[in-house]
mmCIF file of C-alpha atoms in Angstrom:
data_model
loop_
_atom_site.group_PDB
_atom_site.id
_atom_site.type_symbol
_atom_site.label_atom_id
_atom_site.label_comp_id
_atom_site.label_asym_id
_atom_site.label_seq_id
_atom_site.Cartn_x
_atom_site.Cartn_y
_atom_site.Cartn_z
ATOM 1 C CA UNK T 274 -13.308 2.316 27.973
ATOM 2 C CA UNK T 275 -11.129 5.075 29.335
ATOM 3 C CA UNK T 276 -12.519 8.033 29.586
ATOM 4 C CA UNK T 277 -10.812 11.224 29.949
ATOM 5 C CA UNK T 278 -12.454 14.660 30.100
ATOM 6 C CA UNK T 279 -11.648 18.232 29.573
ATOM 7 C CA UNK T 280 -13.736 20.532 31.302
ATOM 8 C CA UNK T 281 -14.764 23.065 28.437
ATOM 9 C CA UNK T 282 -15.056 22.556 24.534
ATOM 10 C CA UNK T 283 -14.884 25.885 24.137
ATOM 11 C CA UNK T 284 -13.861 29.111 26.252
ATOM 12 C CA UNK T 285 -13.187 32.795 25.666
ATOM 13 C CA UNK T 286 -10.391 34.710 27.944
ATOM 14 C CA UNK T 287 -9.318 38.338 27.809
ATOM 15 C CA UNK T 288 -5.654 39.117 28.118
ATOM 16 C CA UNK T 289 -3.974 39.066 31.329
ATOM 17 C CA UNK T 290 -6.453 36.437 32.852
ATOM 18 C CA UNK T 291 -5.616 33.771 35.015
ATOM 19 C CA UNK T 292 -7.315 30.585 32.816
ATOM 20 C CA UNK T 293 -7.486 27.202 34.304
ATOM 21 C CA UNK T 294 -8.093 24.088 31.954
ATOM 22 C CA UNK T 295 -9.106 21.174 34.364
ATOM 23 C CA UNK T 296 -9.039 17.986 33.013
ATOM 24 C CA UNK T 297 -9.879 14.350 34.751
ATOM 25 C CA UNK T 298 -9.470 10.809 33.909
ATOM 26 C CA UNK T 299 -11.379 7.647 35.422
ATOM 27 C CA UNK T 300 -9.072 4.726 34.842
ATOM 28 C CA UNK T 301 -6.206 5.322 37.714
ATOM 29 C CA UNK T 302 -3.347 6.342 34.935
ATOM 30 C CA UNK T 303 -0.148 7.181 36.334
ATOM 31 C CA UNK T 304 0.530 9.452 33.492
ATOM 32 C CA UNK T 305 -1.045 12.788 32.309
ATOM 33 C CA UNK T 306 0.509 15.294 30.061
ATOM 34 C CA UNK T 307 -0.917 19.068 28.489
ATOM 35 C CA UNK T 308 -0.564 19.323 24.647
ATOM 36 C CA UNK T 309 -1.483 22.998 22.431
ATOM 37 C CA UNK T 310 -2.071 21.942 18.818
ATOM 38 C CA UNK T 311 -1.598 24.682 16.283
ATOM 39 C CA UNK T 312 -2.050 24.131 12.106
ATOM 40 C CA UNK T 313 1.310 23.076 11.006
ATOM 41 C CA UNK T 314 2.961 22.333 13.960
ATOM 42 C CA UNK T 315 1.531 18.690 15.394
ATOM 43 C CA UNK T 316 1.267 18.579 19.078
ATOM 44 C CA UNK T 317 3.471 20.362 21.118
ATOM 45 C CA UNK T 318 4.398 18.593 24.807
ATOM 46 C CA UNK T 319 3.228 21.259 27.425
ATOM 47 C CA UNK T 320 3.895 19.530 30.801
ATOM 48 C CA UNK T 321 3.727 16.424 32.079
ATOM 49 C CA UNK T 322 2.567 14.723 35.563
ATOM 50 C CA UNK T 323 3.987 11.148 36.352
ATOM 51 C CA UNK T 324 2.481 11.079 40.085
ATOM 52 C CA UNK T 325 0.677 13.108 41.967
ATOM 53 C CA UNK T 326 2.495 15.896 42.980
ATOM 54 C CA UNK T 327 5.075 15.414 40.487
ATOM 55 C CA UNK T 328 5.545 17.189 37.376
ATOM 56 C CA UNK T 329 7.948 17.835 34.363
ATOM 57 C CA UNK T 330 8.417 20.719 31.850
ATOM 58 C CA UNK T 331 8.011 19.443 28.192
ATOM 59 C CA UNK T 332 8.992 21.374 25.020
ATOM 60 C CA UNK T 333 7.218 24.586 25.518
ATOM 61 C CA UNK T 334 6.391 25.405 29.106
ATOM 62 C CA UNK T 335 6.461 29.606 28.924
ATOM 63 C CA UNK T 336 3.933 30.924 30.135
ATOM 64 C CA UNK T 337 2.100 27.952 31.804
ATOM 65 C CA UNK T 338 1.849 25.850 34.969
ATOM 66 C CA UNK T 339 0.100 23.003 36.358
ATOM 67 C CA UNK T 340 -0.988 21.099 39.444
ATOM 68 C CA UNK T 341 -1.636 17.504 39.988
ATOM 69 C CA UNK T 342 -3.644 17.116 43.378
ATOM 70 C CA UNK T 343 -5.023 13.937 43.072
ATOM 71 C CA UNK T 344 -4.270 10.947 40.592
ATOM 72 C CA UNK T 345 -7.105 11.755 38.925
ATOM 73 C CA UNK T 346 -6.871 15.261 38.158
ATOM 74 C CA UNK T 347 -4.707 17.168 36.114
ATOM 75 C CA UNK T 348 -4.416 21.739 35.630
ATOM 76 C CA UNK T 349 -3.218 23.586 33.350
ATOM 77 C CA UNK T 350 -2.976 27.052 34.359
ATOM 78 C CA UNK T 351 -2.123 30.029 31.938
ATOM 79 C CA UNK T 352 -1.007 33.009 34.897
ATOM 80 C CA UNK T 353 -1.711 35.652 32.705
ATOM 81 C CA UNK T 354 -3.011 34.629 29.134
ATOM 82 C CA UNK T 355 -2.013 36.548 26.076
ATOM 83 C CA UNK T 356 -2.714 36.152 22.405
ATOM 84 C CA UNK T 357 -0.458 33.887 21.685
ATOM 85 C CA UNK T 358 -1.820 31.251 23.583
ATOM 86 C CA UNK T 359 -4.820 30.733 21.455
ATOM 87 C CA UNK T 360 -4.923 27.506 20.219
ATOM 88 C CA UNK T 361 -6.797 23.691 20.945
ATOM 89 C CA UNK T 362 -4.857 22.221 24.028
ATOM 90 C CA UNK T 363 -5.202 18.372 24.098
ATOM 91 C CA UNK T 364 -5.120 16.912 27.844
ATOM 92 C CA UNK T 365 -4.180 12.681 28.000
ATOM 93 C CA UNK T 366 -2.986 10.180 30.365
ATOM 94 C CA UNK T 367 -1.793 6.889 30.012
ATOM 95 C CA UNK T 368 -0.156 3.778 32.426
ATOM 96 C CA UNK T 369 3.193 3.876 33.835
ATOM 97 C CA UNK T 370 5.084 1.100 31.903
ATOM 98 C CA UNK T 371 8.051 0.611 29.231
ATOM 99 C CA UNK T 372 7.176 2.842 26.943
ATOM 100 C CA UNK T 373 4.479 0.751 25.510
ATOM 101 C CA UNK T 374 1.504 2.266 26.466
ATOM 102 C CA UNK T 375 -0.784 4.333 24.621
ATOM 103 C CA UNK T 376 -2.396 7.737 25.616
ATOM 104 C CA UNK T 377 -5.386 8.376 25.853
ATOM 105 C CA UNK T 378 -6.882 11.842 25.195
ATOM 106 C CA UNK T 379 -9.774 14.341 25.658
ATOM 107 C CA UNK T 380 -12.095 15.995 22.932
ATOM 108 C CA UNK T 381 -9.467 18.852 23.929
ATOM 109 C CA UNK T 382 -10.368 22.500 24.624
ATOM 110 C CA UNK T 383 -10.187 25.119 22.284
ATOM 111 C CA UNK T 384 -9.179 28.436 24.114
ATOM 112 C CA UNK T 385 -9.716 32.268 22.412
ATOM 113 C CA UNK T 386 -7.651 35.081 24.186
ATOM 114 C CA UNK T 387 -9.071 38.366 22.795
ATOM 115 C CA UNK U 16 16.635 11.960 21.279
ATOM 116 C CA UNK U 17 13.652 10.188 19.398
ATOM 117 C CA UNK U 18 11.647 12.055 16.295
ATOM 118 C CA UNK U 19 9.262 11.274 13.716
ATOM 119 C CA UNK U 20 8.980 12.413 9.906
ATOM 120 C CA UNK U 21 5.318 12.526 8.269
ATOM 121 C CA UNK U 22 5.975 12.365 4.461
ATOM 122 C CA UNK U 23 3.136 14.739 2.855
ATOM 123 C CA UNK U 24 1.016 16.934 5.049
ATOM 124 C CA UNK U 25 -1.975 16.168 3.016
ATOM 125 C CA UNK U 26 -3.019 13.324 1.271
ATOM 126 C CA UNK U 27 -5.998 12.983 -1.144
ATOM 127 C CA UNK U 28 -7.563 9.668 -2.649
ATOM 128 C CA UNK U 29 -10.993 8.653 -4.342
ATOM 129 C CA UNK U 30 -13.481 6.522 -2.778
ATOM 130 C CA UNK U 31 -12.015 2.476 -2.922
ATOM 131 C CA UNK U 32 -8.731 3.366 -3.414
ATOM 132 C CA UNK U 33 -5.330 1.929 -1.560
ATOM 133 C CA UNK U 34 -4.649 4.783 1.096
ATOM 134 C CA UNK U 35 -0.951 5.087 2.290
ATOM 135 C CA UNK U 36 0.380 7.369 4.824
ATOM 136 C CA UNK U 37 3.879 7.952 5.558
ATOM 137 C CA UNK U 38 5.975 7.913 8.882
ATOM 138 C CA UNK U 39 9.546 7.221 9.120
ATOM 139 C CA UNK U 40 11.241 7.705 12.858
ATOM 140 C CA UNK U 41 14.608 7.888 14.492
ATOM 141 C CA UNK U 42 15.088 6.481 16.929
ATOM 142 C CA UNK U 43 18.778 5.180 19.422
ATOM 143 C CA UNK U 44 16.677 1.996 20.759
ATOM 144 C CA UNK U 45 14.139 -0.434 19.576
ATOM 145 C CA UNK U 46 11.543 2.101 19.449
ATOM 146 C CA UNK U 47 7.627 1.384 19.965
ATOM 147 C CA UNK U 48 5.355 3.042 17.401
ATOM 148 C CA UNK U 49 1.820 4.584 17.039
ATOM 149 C CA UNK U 50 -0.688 5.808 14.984
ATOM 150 C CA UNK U 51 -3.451 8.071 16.110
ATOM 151 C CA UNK U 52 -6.628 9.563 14.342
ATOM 152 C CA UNK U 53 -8.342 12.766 14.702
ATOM 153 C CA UNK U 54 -11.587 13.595 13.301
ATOM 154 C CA UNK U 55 -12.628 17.348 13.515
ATOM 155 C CA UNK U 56 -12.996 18.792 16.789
ATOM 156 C CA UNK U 57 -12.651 16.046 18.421
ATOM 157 C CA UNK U 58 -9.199 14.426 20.187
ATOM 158 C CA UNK U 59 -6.664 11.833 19.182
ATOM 159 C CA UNK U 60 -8.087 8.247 18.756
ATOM 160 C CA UNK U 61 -5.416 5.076 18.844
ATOM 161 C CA UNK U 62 -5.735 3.265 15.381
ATOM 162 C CA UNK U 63 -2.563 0.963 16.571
ATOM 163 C CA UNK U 64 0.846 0.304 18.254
ATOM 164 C CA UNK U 65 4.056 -1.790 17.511
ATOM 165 C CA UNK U 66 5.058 -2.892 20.796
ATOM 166 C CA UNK U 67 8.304 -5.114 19.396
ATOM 167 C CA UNK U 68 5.802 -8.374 18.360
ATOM 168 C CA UNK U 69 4.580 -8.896 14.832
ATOM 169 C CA UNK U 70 5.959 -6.019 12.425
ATOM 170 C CA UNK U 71 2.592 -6.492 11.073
ATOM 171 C CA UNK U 72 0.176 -4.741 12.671
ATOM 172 C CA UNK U 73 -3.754 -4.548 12.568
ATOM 173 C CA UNK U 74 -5.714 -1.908 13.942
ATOM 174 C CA UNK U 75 -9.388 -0.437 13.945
ATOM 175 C CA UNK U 76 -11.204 0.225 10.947
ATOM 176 C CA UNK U 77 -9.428 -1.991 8.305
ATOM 177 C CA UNK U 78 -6.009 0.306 9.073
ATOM 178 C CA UNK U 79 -2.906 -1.578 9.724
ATOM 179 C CA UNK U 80 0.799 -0.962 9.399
ATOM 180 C CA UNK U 81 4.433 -2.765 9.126
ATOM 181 C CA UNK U 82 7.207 -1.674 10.776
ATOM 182 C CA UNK U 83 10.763 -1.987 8.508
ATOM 183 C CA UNK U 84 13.811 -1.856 10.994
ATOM 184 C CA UNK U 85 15.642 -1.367 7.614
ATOM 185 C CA UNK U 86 13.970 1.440 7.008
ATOM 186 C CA UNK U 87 12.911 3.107 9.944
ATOM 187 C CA UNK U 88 9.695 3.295 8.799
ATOM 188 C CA UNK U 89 5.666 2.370 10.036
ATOM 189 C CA UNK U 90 3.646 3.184 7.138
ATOM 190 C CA UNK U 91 0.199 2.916 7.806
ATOM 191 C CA UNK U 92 -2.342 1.720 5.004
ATOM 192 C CA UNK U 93 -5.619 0.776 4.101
ATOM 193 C CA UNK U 94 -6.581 -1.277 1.092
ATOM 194 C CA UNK U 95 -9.852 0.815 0.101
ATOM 195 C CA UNK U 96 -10.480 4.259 1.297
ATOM 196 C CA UNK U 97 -13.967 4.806 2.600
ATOM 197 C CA UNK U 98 -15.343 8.510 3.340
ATOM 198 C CA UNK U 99 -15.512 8.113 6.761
ATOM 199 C CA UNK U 100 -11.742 7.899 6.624
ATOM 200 C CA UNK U 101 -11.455 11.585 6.255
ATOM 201 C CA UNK U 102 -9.220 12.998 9.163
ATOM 202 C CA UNK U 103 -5.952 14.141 10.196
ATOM 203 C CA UNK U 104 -3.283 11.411 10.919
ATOM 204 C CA UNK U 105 -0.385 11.174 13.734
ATOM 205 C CA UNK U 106 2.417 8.904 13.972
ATOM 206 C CA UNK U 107 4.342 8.892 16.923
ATOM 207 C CA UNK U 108 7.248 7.517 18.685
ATOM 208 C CA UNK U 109 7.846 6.464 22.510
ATOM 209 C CA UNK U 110 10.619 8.060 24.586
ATOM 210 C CA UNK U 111 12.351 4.678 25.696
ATOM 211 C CA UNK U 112 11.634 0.840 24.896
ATOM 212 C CA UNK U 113 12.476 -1.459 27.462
ATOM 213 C CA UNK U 114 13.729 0.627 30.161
ATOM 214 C CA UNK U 115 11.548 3.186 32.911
ATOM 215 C CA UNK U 116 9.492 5.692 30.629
ATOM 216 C CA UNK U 117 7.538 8.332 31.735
ATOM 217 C CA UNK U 118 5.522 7.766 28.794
ATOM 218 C CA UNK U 119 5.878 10.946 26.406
ATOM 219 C CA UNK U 120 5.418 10.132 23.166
ATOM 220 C CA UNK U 121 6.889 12.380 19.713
ATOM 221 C CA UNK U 122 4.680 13.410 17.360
ATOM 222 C CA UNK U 123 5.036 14.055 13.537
ATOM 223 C CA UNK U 124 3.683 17.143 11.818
ATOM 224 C CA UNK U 125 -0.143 14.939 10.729
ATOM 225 C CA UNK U 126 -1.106 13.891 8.173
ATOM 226 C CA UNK U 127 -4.978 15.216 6.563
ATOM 227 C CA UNK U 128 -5.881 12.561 4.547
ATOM 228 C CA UNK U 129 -9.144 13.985 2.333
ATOM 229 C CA UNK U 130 -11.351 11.319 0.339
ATOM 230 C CA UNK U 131 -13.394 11.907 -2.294
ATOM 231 C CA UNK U 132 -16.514 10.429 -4.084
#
């Protein structure tokens, strides 16, 4: 089975932290991509890696970056985390193809910035 | 530019009964289609995927769905709710069919489907 992992459940930030998310999958995907989920609004496309080194704004990109070292790695990186940015952020990765491959995600991580 | 429309942002059956969740897309190719779960705290599960085969199709735990070209739609049902079924539901849509894809995938808004005795 594919596993991917997130590297916290759960964390707590103050404001104007630098936060890393770190998240890793085991089954050589080409693909990996950041999601925030938030009541109401489905998940929302962060950024997206589709080689190493290689990355691609999504639909809501303020305020974050990311890094994609190895294949099998994949950042997120709030540079200085506010408020706003409280919410469950969903890492997942799936095979280069067509179109016609699934993701597959993490248990997520649900971030607090007091 | 693909999208997806969840009809109902919460459904609620009893125990045994049909369950039917709605997803209509748009879509300016062929598009291929998915339908994840999510139970609480916890992160999206695949149920199943139209991938341009059967329009019928089965997925895990007695779900399946039908895709309607006609219709744009990939409703996804179940013939008799259990309570296990209780989560939140996501249709989705791929960025291209056919050609290169990077993969993304559009979400609708979910689905919580509750179940009761």
């Amino acid at each position: 089975d594919v596993k991917v992992t997130q590297s916290s459940r759960y964390l707590v930030k103050r404001t104007g932290e630098k936060v890393f998310l770190e998240c890793v999958q085991d089954m050589d995907h080409e693909n990996m991509f950041w999601y925030r989920q938030d009541p109401g609004l489905g998940l929302r496309l962060i950024y997206f890696s589709y080689d190493v080194k290689m990355k691609e704004k999504g639909d809501i990109p303020e305020g974050y970056s990311v890094s994609r070292e190895k294949k099998e790695r994949f950042s997120l990186i709030l540079e200085s985390a506010s408020t706003n940015q409280t919410s469950m952020y969903l890492c997942a990765s799936s095979f280069r193809g067509v179109g016609n491959q699934p993701q597959h995600f993490g248990d997520g991580t649900r971030l607090s910035i007091l | 530019a693909q999208s997806v429309t969840q009809l109902g942002s919460h459904v609620s059956v009893s125990e045994g009964a049909l369950v039917l969740l709605r997803c209509n897309y748009s879509s300016s190719v062929p598009p291929y289609l998915f339908w994840y779960v999510q139970y609480p705290n916890q992160g999206l599960q695949l149920l199943l995927k139209y991938t341009s085969a059967a329009t019928l199709v089965k997925g895990i735990n007695g779900f399946e769905a039908e895709f309607k070209k006609s219709e744009t739609s990939f409703h996804l049902t179940k013939p008799s709710a259990h309570m296990s079924d209780a989560a939140e539901y996501f249709c989705a849509v791929s960025d291209s069919a056919g050609g290169t894809s990077y993969g993304k995938l559009t979400f609708g808004q979910g689905t919580i489907l509750t179940v009761h005795p």
